[in-house]
Amino acid sequence: MPQSAENFINQLLNQMTTEEKIGQLNQFSASADLSPDLLRQGKIGSLINASGALTGQGFSDSGNAEISNHFQKLALESRLKIPLIFGRDVIHGFRTVFPIPLAQAAAFDPDLAGEAASVAAREATASGIQWTFAPMLDIARDPRWGRVAEGNGEDPFLCSQIAAAVVKGFQGEDLSAPDKMVACAKHYVGYGSAEGGRDYEGGEISEPTLRDVYLPPFRAAIEAGSGTVMSAFIDLNGIPATADRRLLTNVLRGEWGFDGFIVSDWESIKELIPHGIAEDEADAAQLALHAGLDMDMVSGVFLNTLGKSLTDGKISREELDEAALRVLRIKHRAGLFDHPYTDAGRATPDILAPQARTLARKLARESMVLLKNENNLLPLQGFRRILVAGSFIHARAELFGTWTPDGRAEDVTPLDEALRETAPNGMELWFADTPDLALHLAHQVDAVVLLIGEHPSRSGENANVSDLGLPPGQSEFVDAMKEIGKPMTLVIFAGRPLAITRQLSQADAVLYAWHPGIEGAAALGELLFGHEAPSGRLPITFPRATGQVPIYYNQKNSGRPVHPEGQFKTRYIDLLPSPLLPFGFGLAYTQFEYGNLKLSSDVMRGSLEISAGVTNVGARVGVETVQLYVRDLVGSLTRPIRELKGFQSLTLQPGETRRVTFVLREEQLAFTRADGTFGTEPGNFHVWVAPDSQRGLRGEFCL
Ligand code: GLC
């Protein structure tokens, strides 16, 4: 931070009373009955969910900016005129709703995810928001957990690449620019390890796994300059994350140099009491502040107890000052002292701009994953009449997915309308929104497309499921349609991997659409009818059955590696040990072959070049996401059987061969070793240039 900025905030801090300092550590949820005096007395540092808080109370539809300005004006009547910072969950878009983050990860295109974050920042800041509670960076290995939709899947490398791009997209090069907003790396840390996939449950993660799997995306976000971090609800290894000084201070600040502020999750400070490590609110507030947590999201325990705790010597003036200084630092970095108000005139040009929709459609297209395409049924061409059926045929807001408080159904072209607009001339589309009608009409058409899957209400916070099968009634519908025997395509909308083993065998083609956002319907039509080709790859493993979970590609080998036959080498007596579909998997409308693997050396000295030829051996243009994996064969700790270390996207014309080259750097082989230090160990390695985490051309080298 420039010295002038540090001088400014330190001089301001020196003028502040204890009450004013505590006020900065307090975030309230905006509402029509929020006391103006709390704002005028400087007792609130931030408001959450101001947009919409007073809609209908004399504010126009674009009232979000005016509502923020209304509250900001009250705050600037305070003695020191310290501006509020307005926070909101702008997780995957504001009015232009992009595909859910898990879908964005399937695009394997961090730059595109970063562009989407930049659009979200432009729209949200035009609406008076200066701080988003995103990106959500929780590694998830258990798709029963509702929030798997909100993260970027199971792999630390892919998640880290996206984390950095999204933070830069939200914050830009200059965070004080009016169309940029403060990012928040959440939920720090290990939240996705909640036992049983049940949100809010505790988790146990070993230190090496915490360091090498769960922490890397957060480190990437901090290195990209994220202004804030949010502590997780989780009780991790017996210490709730909101009160874990080792993680909040020693790691985040001591090791990584984070200089922003840490906000709790919703009331998670007060929840230290039911967690059973705090006696009462004062104890909870002291524990959190001692741990290095700076702002209390809406529980009020900081505001209600820190003053007395200071008087009683239970907290120090230094830790109170440090917390207030961090909040002032980020407010200053966000330019709020220079421009605390939002120009309400920005709303129209900056929100739902045509180029935003174009980006949303591109990202939706790139995120959809083709899981099966028997006899090249897709793209659907040359058919005279096609039946489109299922619960999603009229979908509008159902395409948004979880965490989309500012998306509006009226902004979305209904799915059936979008498919009509993208179907080729001469092709007749019939629609049926009940199974009975669909089964009746199916006899009269050339092919059927079933639009099935999860309503967004099955996704998101605490939307956990005990059964990863399709929602009730849908597998019976697919069974019945299969009986009729027409070429059948399944389009599956979901916020998680579903155990679609039966349906994958029944269908001729399966396209996984996730929850694809505001332009998802048109994107789907472009892929189904061949205007564009699918290129998505799975960012998370698909299990055969719920009972297989947790199952993920970067697992350890065990002393009895999985083997389809061997009696003591399978994992279930009633199920194959392999996943239904592996991490990194995805098909195209063409086929690719890999050949001619080359390593620049069989000894790693600082770095190594690994290359291979990729050929499009099909009849259509295609995009292949070529992946680089390594395996450390022997370590002081057991090592994963594969780890993603790079990926590149190639667009190849039919017959075209391109050589793809990766540079693997020695530091990418570092891990948390048996003695707790982080570094490499000499030995032999395998390396793959691969289409997914199970196949590929394998080479060997030593370090
Ligand atoms: C919620 C979520 C968190 C969100 C916050 C504010 O409980 O856990 O992700 O940002 O509250 O809505």
XYZ file of C-alpha atoms and ligand atoms in Angstrom:
715
model
C 0.000 0.000 0.000
C 1.446 3.437 -0.899
C 2.799 5.272 2.180
C 0.342 8.113 1.611
C -2.523 5.663 1.959
C -1.043 4.136 5.116
C -0.508 7.619 6.507
C -4.093 8.539 5.706
C -5.606 5.518 7.461
C -3.267 5.761 10.444
C -4.048 9.435 10.921
C -7.758 8.615 10.675
C -7.383 5.778 13.177
C -5.676 8.108 15.628
C -8.749 10.348 15.588
C -11.175 7.506 16.190
C -12.796 6.717 19.527
C -13.025 3.120 20.750
C -16.707 3.032 19.762
C -15.899 4.269 16.261
C -13.200 1.616 15.869
C -15.592 -1.124 16.988
C -18.214 0.305 14.605
C -15.929 -0.422 11.650
C -15.845 -4.100 12.663
C -19.597 -4.398 12.503
C -21.627 -5.419 9.448
C -25.408 -5.134 9.591
C -28.018 -6.481 7.212
C -29.759 -3.470 5.633
C -33.466 -3.123 6.198
C -36.127 -0.446 6.180
C -36.064 -0.294 9.985
C -32.312 0.085 10.352
C -31.738 2.887 12.853
C -30.245 5.943 11.084
C -28.575 6.850 14.398
C -26.407 3.721 14.289
C -25.089 5.010 10.975
C -24.779 8.628 12.115
C -22.855 7.458 15.215
C -20.410 5.474 13.066
C -21.432 2.182 14.675
C -21.725 0.299 11.374
C -18.796 -0.293 9.012
C -20.617 -2.252 6.337
C -24.085 -3.154 5.125
C -25.015 -6.411 3.479
C -27.967 -6.755 1.108
C -28.718 -3.042 0.903
C -29.828 -3.442 -2.699
C -33.486 -4.191 -2.495
C -33.680 -3.415 1.223
C -35.894 -0.410 0.605
C -37.299 -1.249 -2.832
C -40.872 -0.113 -2.875
C -40.134 2.433 -0.138
C -40.208 5.281 -2.609
C -37.186 4.107 -4.571
C -37.202 3.422 -8.283
C -36.590 -0.022 -9.795
C -32.954 0.799 -10.328
C -33.165 1.864 -6.739
C -30.213 -0.212 -5.666
C -27.717 2.612 -6.176
C -30.091 5.141 -4.684
C -30.650 2.850 -1.686
C -26.924 2.525 -1.086
C -26.554 6.277 -1.490
C -29.361 6.798 1.026
C -27.555 4.754 3.678
C -24.153 6.192 2.704
C -25.428 9.732 3.235
C -26.419 8.834 6.782
C -23.003 7.293 7.433
C -21.242 10.381 6.093
C -23.103 12.476 8.646
C -20.979 10.749 11.297
C -18.222 12.642 13.099
C -15.362 11.289 10.949
C -17.429 10.658 7.794
C -16.059 7.123 7.297
C -17.924 5.585 4.318
C -19.768 2.289 4.475
C -18.733 -0.610 2.234
C -21.727 -2.418 0.727
C -21.435 -6.191 0.413
C -23.484 -8.770 -1.493
C -23.309 -12.319 -2.828
C -22.432 -11.640 -6.440
C -21.228 -15.206 -6.955
C -21.651 -15.826 -10.677
C -23.099 -12.633 -12.064
C -25.407 -9.836 -10.930
C -28.263 -9.239 -13.447
C -26.340 -11.023 -16.216
C -26.312 -14.419 -14.535
C -23.411 -16.599 -15.712
C -23.227 -20.403 -15.385
C -22.702 -21.647 -11.832
C -19.012 -21.674 -10.817
C -18.836 -25.485 -11.103
C -19.995 -25.124 -14.716
C -17.491 -22.329 -15.335
C -14.766 -24.684 -14.101
C -15.909 -27.215 -16.725
C -14.944 -24.683 -19.398
C -11.303 -25.008 -18.231
C -11.036 -21.358 -19.263
C -9.941 -19.180 -16.300
C -9.658 -16.082 -18.487
C -13.313 -16.366 -19.457
C -14.305 -16.788 -15.812
C -12.282 -13.663 -15.093
C -14.114 -11.732 -17.813
C -17.429 -12.817 -16.309
C -16.289 -11.534 -12.909
C -15.391 -8.209 -14.504
C -18.894 -7.899 -15.969
C -20.387 -8.820 -12.595
C -18.320 -6.078 -10.971
C -19.454 -3.501 -13.515
C -23.133 -4.368 -12.975
C -22.955 -4.721 -9.203
C -21.039 -1.466 -8.668
C -23.581 0.333 -10.874
C -26.106 -0.919 -8.310
C -24.267 0.382 -5.280
C -22.346 -2.781 -4.304
C -18.593 -2.416 -3.689
C -17.768 -5.827 -2.208
C -18.743 -9.321 -3.292
C -18.611 -12.457 -1.161
C -16.875 -14.353 -3.959
C -15.016 -16.310 -5.292
C -16.026 -19.369 -3.320
C -12.886 -21.522 -3.372
C -13.891 -24.593 -1.430
C -12.460 -27.806 -2.867
C -15.315 -30.325 -2.918
C -14.954 -34.097 -3.048
C -18.478 -34.904 -1.881
C -21.249 -33.954 -4.330
C -23.922 -34.647 -1.731
C -22.946 -31.205 -0.380
C -25.243 -28.519 -1.811
C -22.464 -25.977 -2.189
C -20.423 -28.068 -4.641
C -22.294 -25.956 -7.237
C -20.700 -22.768 -5.935
C -17.064 -23.840 -6.162
C -14.798 -25.004 -8.973
C -14.662 -28.729 -8.242
C -12.093 -31.143 -6.832
C -8.764 -30.086 -8.223
C -6.464 -27.573 -6.498
C -4.603 -26.604 -9.711
C -7.739 -25.800 -11.729
C -9.358 -24.073 -8.741
C -6.241 -21.976 -8.161
C -6.085 -20.834 -11.780
C -9.734 -19.779 -11.644
C -9.356 -18.153 -8.216
C -6.632 -15.806 -9.455
C -8.507 -14.923 -12.653
C -11.780 -14.224 -10.857
C -10.169 -12.060 -8.151
C -8.468 -10.021 -10.882
C -11.753 -9.850 -12.783
C -13.605 -8.436 -9.783
C -10.816 -6.110 -8.622
C -9.037 -5.140 -11.847
C -5.598 -3.509 -11.827
C -6.977 -0.534 -9.878
C -9.452 -1.503 -7.165
C -10.423 2.135 -6.682
C -11.997 2.270 -10.155
C -15.770 2.833 -9.780
C -16.579 -0.335 -11.806
C -14.354 -2.656 -9.752
C -15.279 -4.320 -6.489
C -13.507 -5.960 -3.561
C -13.272 -9.745 -3.782
C -13.667 -12.139 -0.870
C -11.938 -15.516 -0.910
C -14.314 -17.868 0.890
C -14.957 -20.007 2.918
C -11.599 -20.181 4.571
C -10.942 -23.112 4.941
C -11.845 -26.744 4.398
C -15.613 -26.094 4.349
C -16.118 -28.703 1.609
C -14.914 -31.448 3.934
C -18.131 -31.258 6.016
C -18.826 -34.819 7.078
C -21.349 -36.709 4.958
C -21.686 -33.764 2.632
C -23.889 -32.248 5.314
C -23.413 -28.470 5.389
C -22.353 -27.007 8.748
C -20.992 -30.388 9.988
C -17.393 -30.662 11.152
C -14.492 -31.863 9.095
C -11.148 -33.540 9.697
C -8.305 -32.761 7.282
C -4.694 -33.776 7.784
C -2.123 -30.984 7.613
C -0.525 -32.255 4.357
C -3.941 -32.515 2.676
C -4.964 -29.105 4.017
C -1.745 -27.587 2.674
C -1.665 -29.336 -0.709
C -5.374 -29.625 -1.599
C -7.593 -27.147 0.295
C -5.325 -24.117 0.844
C -3.808 -23.577 -2.642
C -6.855 -21.840 -4.189
C -6.917 -19.396 -1.250
C -3.212 -18.720 -1.618
C -3.771 -18.031 -5.313
C -6.554 -15.587 -4.436
C -4.357 -13.775 -1.901
C -1.467 -13.603 -4.369
C -3.918 -12.127 -6.870
C -4.653 -9.434 -4.287
C -8.025 -10.382 -2.837
C -8.999 -7.579 -0.463
C -10.917 -9.798 1.940
C -11.348 -13.367 3.149
C -14.392 -14.948 4.757
C -14.038 -17.501 7.532
C -15.981 -20.730 7.143
C -18.724 -22.088 9.391
C -16.850 -25.352 9.750
C -15.344 -26.861 12.883
C -12.103 -28.006 11.265
C -10.112 -30.571 13.296
C -11.797 -29.351 16.481
C -11.289 -25.618 15.935
C -14.043 -23.580 14.260
C -12.415 -21.712 11.357
C -13.782 -18.411 12.708
C -11.595 -18.762 15.789
C -8.535 -20.487 14.330
C -5.595 -18.151 14.900
C -3.137 -20.509 13.222
C -5.051 -20.372 9.948
C -6.412 -16.814 10.090
C -3.219 -15.130 11.282
C -0.165 -17.390 11.127
C -0.916 -18.792 7.660
C -2.938 -16.053 5.928
C -0.944 -13.117 7.282
C 2.274 -14.598 8.580
C 3.052 -16.898 5.684
C 1.185 -15.305 2.804
C 1.354 -11.598 3.725
C -2.393 -10.958 3.440
C -3.046 -7.306 4.458
C -6.804 -7.049 3.910
C -9.537 -7.905 6.357
C -11.319 -11.110 7.327
C -15.092 -11.130 7.678
C -16.935 -13.884 9.509
C -19.600 -15.884 7.773
C -23.208 -15.113 8.731
C -23.278 -15.022 12.568
C -20.381 -17.495 12.678
C -18.781 -15.597 15.572
C -21.863 -16.000 17.736
C -22.000 -19.665 16.638
C -18.771 -20.301 18.540
C -21.137 -20.728 21.497
C -23.069 -23.720 20.077
C -19.773 -25.018 18.693
C -18.871 -25.308 22.358
C -15.663 -23.300 22.483
C -17.161 -20.011 23.744
C -19.042 -19.535 26.995
C -20.993 -16.482 25.873
C -21.052 -13.641 23.328
C -18.191 -11.753 24.941
C -16.053 -14.896 24.957
C -16.957 -15.606 21.335
C -16.058 -12.072 20.254
C -12.736 -12.213 22.112
C -11.826 -15.597 20.596
C -12.570 -14.360 17.085
C -10.683 -11.085 17.476
C -7.676 -12.871 19.034
C -7.719 -15.293 16.077
C -7.406 -12.372 13.661
C -10.989 -12.062 12.492
C -11.843 -8.414 11.756
C -15.514 -7.988 10.874
C -18.616 -9.534 12.421
C -21.217 -10.416 9.789
C -24.565 -9.471 11.358
C -24.320 -11.269 14.717
C -23.739 -7.999 16.621
C -21.439 -9.582 19.224
C -18.519 -7.314 18.330
C -20.670 -4.187 18.678
C -22.283 -5.434 21.873
C -19.263 -6.727 23.794
C -15.849 -5.489 22.571
C -16.077 -2.148 24.406
C -16.451 -3.838 27.787
C -13.910 -6.524 26.861
C -11.397 -3.748 26.204
C -12.168 -2.057 29.521
C -11.849 -5.409 31.273
C -8.502 -6.033 29.576
C -9.858 -9.114 27.772
C -8.779 -7.684 24.391
C -5.927 -5.277 23.690
C -6.126 -1.842 22.152
C -3.524 -2.998 19.611
C -5.642 -5.861 18.263
C -8.682 -3.581 18.119
C -6.671 -0.921 16.278
C -5.202 -3.509 13.880
C -8.643 -4.842 12.968
C -10.051 -1.339 12.389
C -6.976 -0.405 10.342
C -7.457 -3.385 8.006
C -11.039 -2.380 7.331
C -10.018 1.240 6.673
C -7.208 0.005 4.385
C -9.571 -1.900 2.119
C -12.134 0.924 2.108
C -9.340 3.290 1.084
C -7.989 0.851 -1.531
C -11.521 0.611 -2.958
C -11.563 4.388 -3.368
C -14.529 4.826 -1.022
C -13.083 7.890 0.680
C -12.852 9.547 -2.759
C -16.114 8.286 -4.255
C -18.454 6.936 -1.511
C -21.559 7.383 -3.653
C -22.694 5.480 -6.732
C -23.652 7.292 -9.899
C -27.207 6.017 -10.313
C -27.002 7.005 -13.970
C -24.652 4.069 -14.613
C -27.409 1.467 -14.122
C -28.833 1.521 -17.641
C -25.691 1.287 -19.813
C -23.788 -1.014 -17.451
C -26.434 -3.603 -16.676
C -27.463 -6.410 -19.054
C -25.333 -4.923 -21.821
C -25.464 -6.952 -25.087
C -21.782 -7.887 -24.809
C -22.490 -9.266 -21.339
C -25.109 -11.599 -22.767
C -22.713 -12.633 -25.525
C -20.098 -13.523 -22.915
C -22.697 -15.410 -20.851
C -23.680 -17.452 -23.889
C -20.066 -18.268 -24.742
C -19.303 -19.321 -21.175
C -22.474 -21.442 -21.058
C -21.520 -23.151 -24.329
C -17.967 -23.841 -23.138
C -19.186 -25.187 -19.797
C -21.539 -27.883 -21.108
C -19.968 -31.354 -21.195
C -20.808 -34.009 -23.782
C -20.806 -37.291 -21.862
C -22.006 -39.652 -24.587
C -22.751 -39.442 -28.307
C -23.455 -42.901 -29.753
C -23.351 -43.002 -33.547
C -22.837 -39.250 -33.558
C -26.507 -38.656 -32.835
C -25.554 -35.098 -31.922
C -25.649 -32.571 -33.394
C -29.294 -33.131 -34.297
C -29.393 -32.597 -38.027
C -31.355 -34.225 -40.812
C -34.320 -35.031 -38.593
C -37.768 -33.850 -39.726
C -39.526 -33.877 -36.337
C -38.075 -33.898 -32.831
C -39.870 -34.119 -29.491
C -38.469 -32.025 -26.668
C -39.836 -33.045 -23.274
C -39.180 -32.778 -19.573
C -39.525 -30.460 -16.609
C -37.156 -27.842 -18.018
C -38.827 -27.106 -21.339
C -40.186 -23.750 -20.160
C -37.177 -23.026 -17.942
C -36.193 -19.423 -17.322
C -34.903 -18.628 -13.800
C -34.497 -22.401 -13.340
C -31.398 -22.028 -15.522
C -29.750 -19.645 -13.049
C -28.701 -22.101 -10.371
C -27.859 -21.223 -6.795
C -26.953 -17.772 -5.364
C -28.571 -15.504 -7.945
C -30.503 -12.930 -5.855
C -30.352 -10.310 -8.613
C -31.197 -12.477 -11.611
C -34.651 -11.967 -13.072
C -36.725 -14.564 -14.929
C -37.998 -11.958 -17.377
C -34.430 -11.462 -18.607
C -34.303 -15.090 -19.814
C -35.575 -16.420 -23.133
C -37.667 -19.481 -22.224
C -35.873 -22.650 -23.170
C -38.507 -23.886 -25.662
C -38.481 -20.507 -27.419
C -34.687 -20.498 -27.598
C -34.640 -24.000 -29.062
C -37.200 -23.002 -31.687
C -34.992 -20.027 -32.614
C -31.860 -22.161 -32.980
C -33.373 -25.261 -34.645
C -32.383 -25.711 -38.309
C -34.879 -24.732 -40.999
C -37.243 -27.548 -41.873
C -36.942 -29.203 -38.481
C -40.207 -29.363 -36.545
C -39.951 -29.258 -32.756
C -42.772 -30.640 -30.655
C -42.814 -29.923 -26.928
C -44.349 -31.899 -24.081
C -44.158 -30.852 -20.452
C -45.755 -33.942 -18.981
C -44.442 -37.517 -19.221
C -47.821 -38.825 -20.429
C -48.014 -36.360 -23.311
C -44.348 -36.956 -24.143
C -44.791 -40.755 -24.247
C -47.867 -40.318 -26.441
C -46.185 -37.990 -28.953
C -42.870 -39.877 -29.006
C -44.347 -42.469 -31.398
C -44.786 -39.759 -34.028
C -41.325 -38.205 -34.066
C -37.868 -39.101 -35.380
C -35.894 -38.450 -32.167
C -36.461 -37.276 -28.583
C -34.608 -34.839 -26.360
C -35.369 -35.034 -22.632
C -34.599 -31.931 -20.551
C -34.264 -33.255 -16.998
C -32.232 -32.793 -13.832
C -32.204 -30.693 -10.679
C -34.172 -27.578 -9.888
C -31.787 -24.955 -8.434
C -33.478 -25.399 -5.054
C -31.495 -28.650 -4.769
C -28.302 -26.610 -4.936
C -26.594 -24.182 -2.641
C -26.295 -23.619 1.062
C -27.543 -26.589 3.058
C -29.220 -28.073 -0.046
C -27.528 -31.420 0.599
C -28.860 -34.690 -0.786
C -28.513 -38.226 0.547
C -29.093 -39.720 -2.904
C -27.258 -38.573 -6.034
C -29.797 -40.158 -8.371
C -32.041 -38.031 -10.554
C -34.868 -36.281 -8.684
C -37.972 -38.398 -8.075
C -39.872 -39.598 -11.125
C -37.244 -38.731 -13.715
C -35.538 -42.114 -14.031
C -38.959 -43.739 -14.518
C -39.658 -41.194 -17.268
C -36.366 -42.069 -18.985
C -37.117 -45.802 -18.617
C -40.508 -45.349 -20.270
C -39.099 -43.224 -23.078
C -36.345 -45.778 -23.663
C -39.024 -48.415 -24.220
C -40.379 -46.449 -27.152
C -37.019 -46.830 -28.824
C -36.472 -43.527 -30.591
C -32.934 -42.025 -30.668
C -32.785 -40.374 -27.227
C -30.712 -37.417 -26.059
C -30.662 -36.463 -22.383
C -29.846 -32.881 -21.439
C -29.184 -32.807 -17.683
C -29.362 -29.581 -15.671
C -27.730 -29.888 -12.271
C -25.637 -28.159 -9.631
C -23.600 -31.275 -8.884
C -22.455 -34.583 -10.401
C -25.451 -36.938 -10.390
C -25.177 -40.731 -10.309
C -26.623 -41.186 -13.803
C -25.188 -44.659 -14.399
C -28.491 -46.135 -15.644
C -29.382 -43.148 -17.773
C -25.904 -43.016 -19.343
C -26.401 -46.590 -20.557
C -29.943 -45.955 -21.775
C -29.408 -42.742 -23.735
C -27.779 -42.424 -27.135
C -26.429 -38.998 -26.212
C -26.002 -37.109 -22.927
C -25.135 -33.418 -22.617
C -24.520 -32.120 -19.059
C -25.677 -28.502 -18.965
C -25.241 -27.774 -15.210
C -27.197 -24.571 -14.423
C -26.030 -22.536 -17.418
C -27.301 -19.050 -16.573
C -29.184 -16.349 -18.419
C -28.082 -17.401 -21.912
C -28.075 -21.135 -21.219
C -31.058 -21.919 -23.406
C -29.587 -20.369 -26.552
C -26.197 -21.947 -25.766
C -27.883 -25.333 -25.490
C -29.628 -24.865 -28.831
C -26.369 -23.872 -30.517
C -24.758 -27.100 -29.315
C -27.725 -29.417 -29.887
C -28.208 -28.267 -33.482
C -24.517 -27.973 -34.334
C -24.033 -24.219 -34.749
C -21.270 -24.736 -32.166
C -19.572 -27.802 -30.678
C -19.286 -28.803 -27.007
C -15.849 -28.542 -25.394
C -16.448 -28.789 -21.640
C -14.489 -31.168 -19.424
C -15.521 -32.498 -15.985
C -14.055 -30.453 -13.101
C -15.242 -33.098 -10.659
C -15.508 -36.877 -10.652
C -18.880 -38.481 -11.435
C -19.621 -41.445 -9.124
C -21.463 -44.579 -10.218
C -23.507 -44.482 -7.037
C -23.915 -42.337 -3.948
C -22.210 -45.027 -1.909
C -18.929 -44.462 -3.774
C -18.568 -40.929 -2.399
C -16.047 -39.501 -1.670
C -14.342 -40.461 -4.910
C -11.865 -38.226 -6.717
C -9.086 -38.623 -9.277
C -6.094 -37.431 -7.227
C -6.422 -40.168 -4.657
C -3.615 -42.182 -3.064
C -2.648 -45.588 -4.475
C -3.138 -47.646 -1.271
C -1.263 -50.865 -0.591
C -3.808 -52.770 -2.679
C -4.484 -50.576 -5.661
C -7.879 -50.841 -7.251
C -8.053 -53.714 -9.679
C -11.260 -54.896 -11.382
C -10.555 -58.558 -10.687
C -8.316 -59.204 -7.657
C -10.290 -60.407 -4.685
C -8.702 -58.062 -2.181
C -8.253 -55.261 -4.654
C -11.773 -54.104 -5.319
C -13.588 -51.622 -3.146
C -17.196 -52.918 -3.193
C -18.596 -56.356 -3.776
C -21.564 -54.806 -5.566
C -20.010 -52.080 -7.708
C -17.056 -51.498 -9.997
C -14.330 -49.527 -8.208
C -13.853 -46.922 -10.937
C -15.890 -43.726 -11.205
C -18.688 -43.489 -13.762
C -16.814 -40.628 -15.449
C -13.373 -39.307 -14.466
C -12.171 -35.797 -13.752
C -11.188 -34.088 -17.018
C -13.506 -36.207 -19.169
C -15.544 -34.747 -22.022
C -16.391 -35.612 -25.639
C -16.577 -33.486 -28.768
C -18.406 -33.747 -32.089
C -15.206 -35.157 -33.455
C -12.484 -37.488 -32.183
C -8.891 -36.773 -31.210
C -5.805 -38.962 -31.181
C -2.624 -38.333 -29.211
C 0.789 -39.401 -30.409
C 4.508 -38.815 -30.465
C 5.107 -37.921 -26.805
C 8.445 -36.194 -26.264
C 10.293 -35.061 -23.130
C 13.124 -32.525 -23.450
C 15.093 -34.721 -21.065
C 14.586 -37.728 -18.809
C 16.122 -35.720 -15.981
C 14.364 -32.671 -14.469
C 16.810 -29.806 -13.923
C 14.711 -26.766 -13.054
C 12.134 -27.462 -15.747
C 11.175 -29.948 -18.401
C 9.370 -29.621 -21.714
C 6.746 -32.269 -22.435
C 5.021 -32.299 -25.804
C 2.752 -34.487 -27.878
C 0.905 -34.367 -31.175
C -2.887 -34.112 -31.086
C -4.831 -34.936 -34.233
C -8.468 -34.312 -35.076
C -9.311 -37.625 -36.730
C -13.012 -36.824 -37.157
C -15.035 -34.914 -39.710
C -15.849 -31.803 -37.684
C -13.844 -29.011 -36.139
C -13.298 -29.596 -32.439
C -11.809 -28.124 -29.290
C -9.656 -30.427 -27.155
C -8.550 -29.539 -23.625
C -5.177 -31.231 -23.395
C -4.206 -31.979 -19.812
C -0.827 -32.495 -18.150
C -0.622 -34.824 -15.157
C 2.285 -36.022 -13.036
C 2.788 -38.745 -10.479
C 5.557 -38.784 -7.885
C 6.194 -42.511 -7.562
C 7.852 -42.512 -4.144
C 7.686 -39.851 -1.433
C 8.267 -39.392 2.290
C 4.459 -39.319 2.348
C 2.236 -41.302 -0.001
C 1.524 -39.351 -3.147
C -1.566 -39.000 -5.390
C -1.773 -41.344 -8.382
C -2.187 -38.267 -10.609
C -2.016 -34.489 -10.165
C -3.095 -31.933 -12.769
C -0.229 -29.537 -13.526
C -1.371 -27.863 -16.732
C -4.007 -27.693 -19.463
C -4.271 -26.098 -22.882
C -7.181 -25.737 -25.263
C -6.622 -26.609 -28.945
C -9.052 -25.915 -31.776
C -8.345 -28.411 -34.553
C -9.848 -28.651 -38.021
C -10.650 -32.141 -39.350
C -7.385 -33.922 -40.108
C -5.267 -31.232 -38.458
C -2.406 -32.196 -36.121
C -0.958 -29.709 -33.651
C 1.936 -30.239 -31.283
C 1.124 -29.127 -27.751
C 3.990 -28.295 -25.419
C 3.939 -27.918 -21.642
C 6.746 -26.547 -19.500
C 6.768 -28.348 -16.166
C 8.731 -26.442 -13.525
C 10.491 -28.193 -10.661
C 8.591 -26.165 -8.053
C 5.368 -27.683 -9.369
C 6.556 -31.017 -7.936
C 6.779 -29.622 -4.400
C 4.493 -30.958 -1.691
C 4.136 -31.002 2.094
C 6.642 -33.632 3.121
C 6.665 -35.990 6.109
C 8.622 -33.468 8.189
C 6.020 -30.785 7.480
C 8.253 -28.748 5.198
C 7.194 -27.889 1.656
C 9.486 -28.882 -1.166
C 10.476 -31.506 -3.699
C 12.108 -34.879 -3.192
C 14.401 -36.631 -5.673
C 13.024 -39.696 -7.387
C 11.143 -41.008 -10.378
C 8.028 -39.484 -11.870
C 5.452 -40.391 -14.461
C 4.002 -37.659 -16.652
C 0.994 -37.795 -18.964
C -0.293 -35.673 -21.800
C -3.907 -36.686 -21.612
C -7.538 -36.136 -22.603
C -8.636 -36.864 -19.026
C -7.374 -38.098 -15.644
C -7.555 -41.796 -16.577
C -5.989 -41.934 -20.067
C -3.105 -40.344 -21.918
C 0.453 -40.836 -23.228
C 2.818 -41.616 -20.367
C 6.445 -40.590 -20.072
C 9.006 -40.906 -17.287
C 11.631 -38.639 -15.819
C 13.621 -38.357 -12.653
C 14.436 -35.465 -10.346
C -24.124 -17.321 3.945
C -23.021 -18.043 3.235
C -21.959 -17.130 2.684
C -22.589 -15.821 2.247
C -23.092 -15.127 3.498
C -23.806 -13.806 3.146
O -24.513 -18.027 5.075
O -22.370 -19.107 3.929
O -21.325 -17.814 1.592
O -21.642 -15.023 1.578
O -23.961 -15.952 4.257
O -24.962 -14.071 2.423
